[in-house]
mmCIF file of C-alpha atoms in Angstrom:
data_model
loop_
_atom_site.group_PDB
_atom_site.id
_atom_site.type_symbol
_atom_site.label_atom_id
_atom_site.label_comp_id
_atom_site.label_asym_id
_atom_site.label_seq_id
_atom_site.Cartn_x
_atom_site.Cartn_y
_atom_site.Cartn_z
ATOM 1 C CA MET A 1 221.915 152.823 -42.795
ATOM 2 C CA SER A 2 222.325 152.923 -39.068
ATOM 3 C CA GLN A 3 218.976 154.617 -38.651
ATOM 4 C CA THR A 4 217.247 151.897 -40.784
ATOM 5 C CA ARG A 5 218.664 149.073 -38.614
ATOM 6 C CA THR A 6 217.679 150.857 -35.471
ATOM 7 C CA ALA A 7 214.042 151.021 -36.663
ATOM 8 C CA ARG A 8 213.824 147.224 -37.480
ATOM 9 C CA ARG A 9 215.037 145.928 -34.132
ATOM 10 C CA PRO A 10 211.942 146.941 -32.215
ATOM 11 C CA LEU A 11 209.783 145.302 -34.850
ATOM 12 C CA LEU A 12 211.683 142.049 -34.495
ATOM 13 C CA ALA A 13 211.377 142.196 -30.693
ATOM 14 C CA THR A 14 207.674 142.842 -30.945
ATOM 15 C CA ALA A 15 207.199 139.938 -33.304
ATOM 16 C CA ALA A 16 209.108 137.653 -31.002
ATOM 17 C CA LEU A 17 207.059 138.777 -28.012
ATOM 18 C CA THR A 18 203.859 138.202 -29.921
ATOM 19 C CA ALA A 19 204.940 134.660 -30.794
ATOM 20 C CA VAL A 20 205.774 133.880 -27.191
ATOM 21 C CA LEU A 21 202.423 135.182 -25.982
ATOM 22 C CA SER A 22 200.624 133.193 -28.648
ATOM 23 C CA LEU A 23 202.359 130.000 -27.528
ATOM 24 C CA GLY A 24 201.500 130.772 -23.916
ATOM 25 C CA LEU A 25 197.822 131.294 -24.674
ATOM 26 C CA THR A 26 197.749 128.106 -26.709
ATOM 27 C CA ALA A 27 199.320 126.200 -23.843
ATOM 28 C CA CYS A 28 196.823 127.680 -21.348
ATOM 29 C CA GLY A 29 193.788 126.789 -23.524
ATOM 30 C CA PRO A 30 193.761 123.043 -22.877
ATOM 31 C CA GLY A 31 194.464 123.619 -19.183
ATOM 32 C CA GLY A 32 191.489 126.011 -18.911
ATOM 33 C CA GLY A 33 189.356 123.391 -20.672
ATOM 34 C CA GLU A 34 190.388 120.792 -18.159
ATOM 35 C CA ASP A 35 189.472 123.112 -15.274
ATOM 36 C CA SER A 36 185.996 123.753 -16.725
ATOM 37 C CA GLU A 37 185.435 120.043 -17.225
ATOM 38 C CA SER A 38 186.505 119.018 -13.717
ATOM 39 C CA PRO A 39 183.159 120.043 -11.971
ATOM 40 C CA THR A 40 181.325 117.556 -14.190
ATOM 41 C CA PRO A 41 180.622 114.544 -11.899
ATOM 42 C CA SER A 42 182.179 111.286 -12.908
ATOM 43 C CA PRO A 43 180.059 108.101 -12.989
ATOM 44 C CA SER A 44 181.493 107.018 -9.662
ATOM 45 C CA ASP A 45 180.575 110.369 -8.101
ATOM 46 C CA THR A 46 177.040 110.044 -9.474
ATOM 47 C CA ALA A 47 176.695 106.544 -8.028
ATOM 48 C CA SER A 48 178.038 107.735 -4.703
ATOM 49 C CA ALA A 49 175.565 110.602 -4.579
ATOM 50 C CA SER A 50 172.707 108.256 -5.502
ATOM 51 C CA ALA A 51 173.705 105.823 -2.770
ATOM 52 C CA SER A 52 173.955 108.632 -0.271
ATOM 53 C CA ALA A 53 170.457 109.832 -1.180
ATOM 54 C CA THR A 54 169.128 106.267 -0.928
ATOM 55 C CA GLU A 55 170.632 105.817 2.527
ATOM 56 C CA SER A 56 169.083 109.050 3.768
ATOM 57 C CA MET A 57 165.556 107.944 2.825
ATOM 58 C CA PRO A 58 165.001 105.363 5.623
ATOM 59 C CA ALA A 59 165.793 107.989 8.231
ATOM 60 C CA THR A 60 163.084 110.221 6.832
ATOM 61 C CA GLU A 61 160.620 107.327 6.608
ATOM 62 C CA SER A 62 161.367 106.123 10.126
ATOM 63 C CA ALA A 63 160.582 109.567 11.487
ATOM 64 C CA SER A 64 157.162 109.529 9.866
ATOM 65 C CA PRO A 65 155.738 106.594 11.936
ATOM 66 C CA SER A 66 156.975 108.303 15.072
ATOM 67 C CA ASP A 67 155.145 111.452 14.087
ATOM 68 C CA SER A 68 152.068 109.371 13.265
ATOM 69 C CA ALA A 69 152.235 107.672 16.649
ATOM 70 C CA THR A 70 152.485 111.036 18.358
ATOM 71 C CA SER A 71 149.514 112.308 16.381
ATOM 72 C CA SER A 72 147.582 109.131 17.180
ATOM 73 C CA THR A 73 148.306 109.491 20.909
ATOM 74 C CA SER A 74 147.232 113.104 20.816
ATOM 75 C CA ALA A 75 144.026 112.208 18.986
ATOM 76 C CA SER A 76 143.221 109.365 21.372
ATOM 77 C CA SER A 77 143.402 111.725 24.329
ATOM 78 C CA ALA A 78 140.680 113.962 22.848
ATOM 79 C CA PRO A 79 137.708 111.663 23.615
ATOM 80 C CA SER A 80 138.701 111.626 27.262
ATOM 81 C CA GLY A 81 138.420 115.373 27.403
ATOM 82 C CA SER A 82 135.151 115.252 25.508
ATOM 83 C CA ALA A 83 133.747 112.673 27.911
ATOM 84 C CA SER A 84 134.769 114.851 30.840
ATOM 85 C CA ALA A 85 133.134 117.867 29.253
ATOM 86 C CA SER A 86 130.072 115.747 28.513
ATOM 87 C CA GLY A 87 129.974 114.601 32.128
ATOM 88 C CA SER A 88 130.313 118.173 33.332
ATOM 89 C CA ALA A 89 127.518 119.311 30.887
ATOM 90 C CA SER A 90 125.354 116.349 32.160
ATOM 91 C CA ALA A 91 125.848 117.365 35.878
ATOM 92 C CA SER A 92 125.081 121.001 35.096
ATOM 93 C CA GLU A 93 121.824 120.122 33.308
ATOM 94 C CA THR A 94 120.657 117.976 36.289
ATOM 95 C CA ALA A 95 121.218 120.843 38.711
ATOM 96 C CA GLN A 96 119.414 123.298 36.449
ATOM 97 C CA GLY A 97 116.550 120.801 35.898
ATOM 98 C CA ALA A 98 115.359 121.148 39.508
ATOM 99 C CA THR A 99 112.151 123.233 39.686
ATOM 100 C CA GLU A 100 111.022 125.313 42.631
ATOM 101 C CA ALA A 101 107.713 124.080 44.072
ATOM 102 C CA THR A 102 105.542 126.169 46.393
ATOM 103 C CA VAL A 103 104.791 124.753 49.843
ATOM 104 C CA TYR A 104 102.841 126.183 52.778
ATOM 105 C CA TRP A 105 103.805 126.083 56.458
ATOM 106 C CA VAL A 106 101.863 127.187 59.517
ATOM 107 C CA ALA A 107 102.885 130.522 61.050
ATOM 108 C CA MET A 108 101.910 130.773 64.710
ATOM 109 C CA ASP A 109 101.321 133.936 66.766
ATOM 110 C CA ASN A 110 99.129 135.495 64.081
ATOM 111 C CA LEU A 111 101.998 136.281 61.725
ATOM 112 C CA GLU A 112 100.860 137.959 58.514
ATOM 113 C CA GLY A 113 99.951 135.328 55.915
ATOM 114 C CA ILE A 114 97.048 133.417 54.383
ATOM 115 C CA GLU A 115 94.105 133.071 56.779
ATOM 116 C CA PHE A 116 92.020 129.899 56.887
ATOM 117 C CA PRO A 117 89.046 128.640 58.956
ATOM 118 C CA GLY A 118 90.202 127.356 62.316
ATOM 119 C CA CYS A 119 91.019 128.634 65.753
ATOM 120 C CA GLY A 120 92.227 131.990 64.414
ATOM 121 C CA ASP A 121 95.656 131.682 66.056
ATOM 122 C CA SER A 122 97.681 130.919 62.933
ATOM 123 C CA THR A 123 98.116 131.671 59.244
ATOM 124 C CA LEU A 124 99.901 130.037 56.306
ATOM 125 C CA MET A 125 103.248 131.235 55.002
ATOM 126 C CA GLU A 126 104.585 130.376 51.545
ATOM 127 C CA SER A 127 108.068 129.070 50.819
ATOM 128 C CA THR A 128 109.753 127.210 47.963
ATOM 129 C CA ALA A 129 111.532 123.873 47.745
ATOM 130 C CA PRO A 130 113.451 122.291 44.842
ATOM 131 C CA VAL A 131 111.918 119.204 43.230
ATOM 132 C CA SER A 132 113.454 117.260 40.318
ATOM 133 C CA GLY A 133 111.867 115.400 37.412
ATOM 134 C CA ALA A 134 108.350 116.570 38.257
ATOM 135 C CA GLY A 135 107.373 118.725 35.298
ATOM 136 C CA ASP A 136 106.043 122.195 36.098
ATOM 137 C CA VAL A 137 103.001 124.004 37.478
ATOM 138 C CA GLY A 138 99.830 122.322 36.208
ATOM 139 C CA ASP A 139 101.392 118.858 35.991
ATOM 140 C CA PRO A 140 99.915 116.272 38.424
ATOM 141 C CA SER A 141 103.402 114.885 39.104
ATOM 142 C CA PHE A 142 104.520 118.379 40.121
ATOM 143 C CA VAL A 143 101.610 118.629 42.582
ATOM 144 C CA GLU A 144 102.521 115.231 44.022
ATOM 145 C CA ALA A 145 106.187 116.246 44.427
ATOM 146 C CA SER A 146 105.220 119.448 46.245
ATOM 147 C CA LEU A 147 102.936 117.581 48.665
ATOM 148 C CA GLN A 148 105.693 115.058 49.266
ATOM 149 C CA VAL A 149 107.868 117.895 50.606
ATOM 150 C CA LEU A 150 105.284 118.418 53.372
ATOM 151 C CA LEU A 151 104.939 114.706 54.111
ATOM 152 C CA ASP A 152 108.713 114.162 54.241
ATOM 153 C CA GLN A 153 109.184 116.935 56.832
ATOM 154 C CA THR A 154 109.162 115.047 60.127
ATOM 155 C CA GLU A 155 110.218 117.982 62.328
ATOM 156 C CA TYR A 156 107.570 120.236 63.851
ATOM 157 C CA GLU A 157 109.606 123.438 63.486
ATOM 158 C CA VAL A 158 110.861 124.335 60.038
ATOM 159 C CA GLY A 159 112.546 127.618 60.964
ATOM 160 C CA SER A 160 111.698 131.331 61.089
ATOM 161 C CA GLY A 161 108.640 130.770 63.312
ATOM 162 C CA LEU A 162 107.122 128.257 60.887
ATOM 163 C CA THR A 163 105.801 124.812 61.786
ATOM 164 C CA ASN A 164 104.500 121.717 60.012
ATOM 165 C CA SER A 165 101.226 120.323 61.354
ATOM 166 C CA LEU A 166 101.735 117.196 59.216
ATOM 167 C CA TYR A 167 104.996 116.185 60.912
ATOM 168 C CA GLN A 168 103.392 113.241 62.811
ATOM 169 C CA SER A 169 101.077 112.065 60.039
ATOM 170 C CA GLU A 170 101.730 108.895 58.098
ATOM 171 C CA LEU A 171 100.289 109.782 54.714
ATOM 172 C CA GLU A 172 101.099 108.887 51.141
ATOM 173 C CA VAL A 173 99.907 110.432 47.872
ATOM 174 C CA THR A 174 98.203 107.738 45.810
ATOM 175 C CA GLU A 175 96.741 109.820 42.973
ATOM 176 C CA VAL A 176 96.593 113.398 41.677
ATOM 177 C CA SER A 177 94.276 114.541 38.887
ATOM 178 C CA ILE A 178 93.510 117.980 37.442
ATOM 179 C CA SER A 179 90.216 118.668 35.674
ATOM 180 C CA GLY A 180 89.171 122.184 34.720
ATOM 181 C CA ASP A 181 89.762 124.436 37.724
ATOM 182 C CA THR A 182 89.897 121.598 40.250
ATOM 183 C CA VAL A 183 92.779 119.497 41.517
ATOM 184 C CA THR A 184 91.889 116.272 43.304
ATOM 185 C CA VAL A 185 94.399 114.582 45.620
ATOM 186 C CA ASP A 186 93.775 111.133 47.046
ATOM 187 C CA LEU A 187 95.810 110.143 50.112
ATOM 188 C CA SER A 188 96.228 106.882 52.001
ATOM 189 C CA GLY A 189 97.433 106.355 55.541
ATOM 190 C CA THR A 190 96.705 108.056 58.836
ATOM 191 C CA PRO A 191 96.620 111.806 59.559
ATOM 192 C CA ILE A 192 97.743 112.516 63.124
ATOM 193 C CA SER A 193 96.559 115.769 64.709
ATOM 194 C CA SER A 194 97.666 117.374 67.942
ATOM 195 C CA GLY A 195 94.130 118.627 68.662
ATOM 196 C CA THR A 196 91.000 120.255 67.314
ATOM 197 C CA CYS A 197 92.868 123.385 66.238
ATOM 198 C CA ASP A 198 95.441 121.282 64.370
ATOM 199 C CA ASP A 199 92.884 119.658 62.045
ATOM 200 C CA PRO A 200 92.228 122.793 59.975
ATOM 201 C CA ARG A 201 95.981 123.515 59.810
ATOM 202 C CA ILE A 202 96.648 120.094 58.275
ATOM 203 C CA ILE A 203 93.839 120.548 55.751
ATOM 204 C CA ALA A 204 94.904 124.112 54.919
ATOM 205 C CA GLN A 205 98.527 123.068 54.271
ATOM 206 C CA LEU A 206 97.452 120.287 51.932
ATOM 207 C CA GLU A 207 94.840 122.320 50.056
ATOM 208 C CA ASN A 208 96.928 125.469 49.487
ATOM 209 C CA THR A 209 100.043 123.547 48.469
ATOM 210 C CA ALA A 210 98.015 121.540 45.942
ATOM 211 C CA LEU A 211 96.325 124.681 44.558
ATOM 212 C CA ALA A 212 99.565 126.628 44.106
ATOM 213 C CA ASN A 213 101.286 123.864 42.151
ATOM 214 C CA ALA A 214 98.265 122.820 40.102
ATOM 215 C CA GLY A 215 97.542 126.400 39.046
ATOM 216 C CA VAL A 216 93.786 126.061 39.750
ATOM 217 C CA TYR A 217 91.236 127.535 42.175
ATOM 218 C CA THR A 218 89.623 124.527 43.859
ATOM 219 C CA ALA A 219 91.206 121.609 45.710
ATOM 220 C CA GLU A 220 89.612 118.363 46.883
ATOM 221 C CA ILE A 221 91.710 116.385 49.346
ATOM 222 C CA LEU A 222 90.502 112.804 49.843
ATOM 223 C CA LEU A 223 91.603 110.241 52.379
ATOM 224 C CA GLU A 224 91.131 106.847 50.756
ATOM 225 C CA GLY A 225 88.224 108.222 48.728
ATOM 226 C CA THR A 226 86.576 110.207 51.551
ATOM 227 C CA PRO A 227 86.884 114.012 51.851
ATOM 228 C CA ILE A 228 89.598 114.650 54.420
ATOM 229 C CA GLN A 229 87.408 117.042 56.445
ATOM 230 C CA GLU A 230 84.881 114.245 56.964
ATOM 231 C CA ALA A 231 87.497 111.623 57.634
ATOM 232 C CA MET A 232 89.222 113.725 60.300
ATOM 233 C CA SER A 233 85.983 114.742 61.980
ATOM 234 C CA GLN A 234 85.162 111.052 62.469
ATOM 235 C CA LYS A 235 88.554 110.010 63.771
ATOM 236 C CA GLY A 236 87.523 110.370 67.432
ATOM 237 C CA SER A 237 84.191 108.606 67.121
#
């Protein structure tokens, strides 16, 4: 009998422990449910979050006009740069548009150059000068511009042993025409020569400068419709 009672006591203790644990788990169940439900936002929390989001919107919107203004300022500065670049491109094109014309000066002391009828004490030497807006070789306006370089040179010496026999003359180009292999230049005004040997130098400068820039083989230089050789030969009579 004592052994039978000893065997039942542990069973009773185990049953009691099981009942206690069951009550504890039952009591913890509702509490665990409450914990899992607590993260669910209440209506007031939802309203608060919505209000907070609504308040944050103006700040974002107000930043956008500022960004737009910055972008607008940046964009408005671009034309200025473009205009500057355009101005720079325009200046560069003007400089590059100048064409080199060929002009002839008198070389004294029998320097090597182009010989022409005269006193035999001088030759012609070629040089170049920039002219703008005058076309190119073969264009009458280009011939006129090249002759104007000679007529605008009012100093006798032009450097490197070269001289200008036209420096005293008061001449103006009135017309230039090119027909076939001939360029005709009509001048007005007064050619002024330093002497008999200077007459052929003046004529040679005019003729060779006209030929080089017209790209032809024959030149006729007229003084108010009269061949310049004839006009200059009569100047002393």
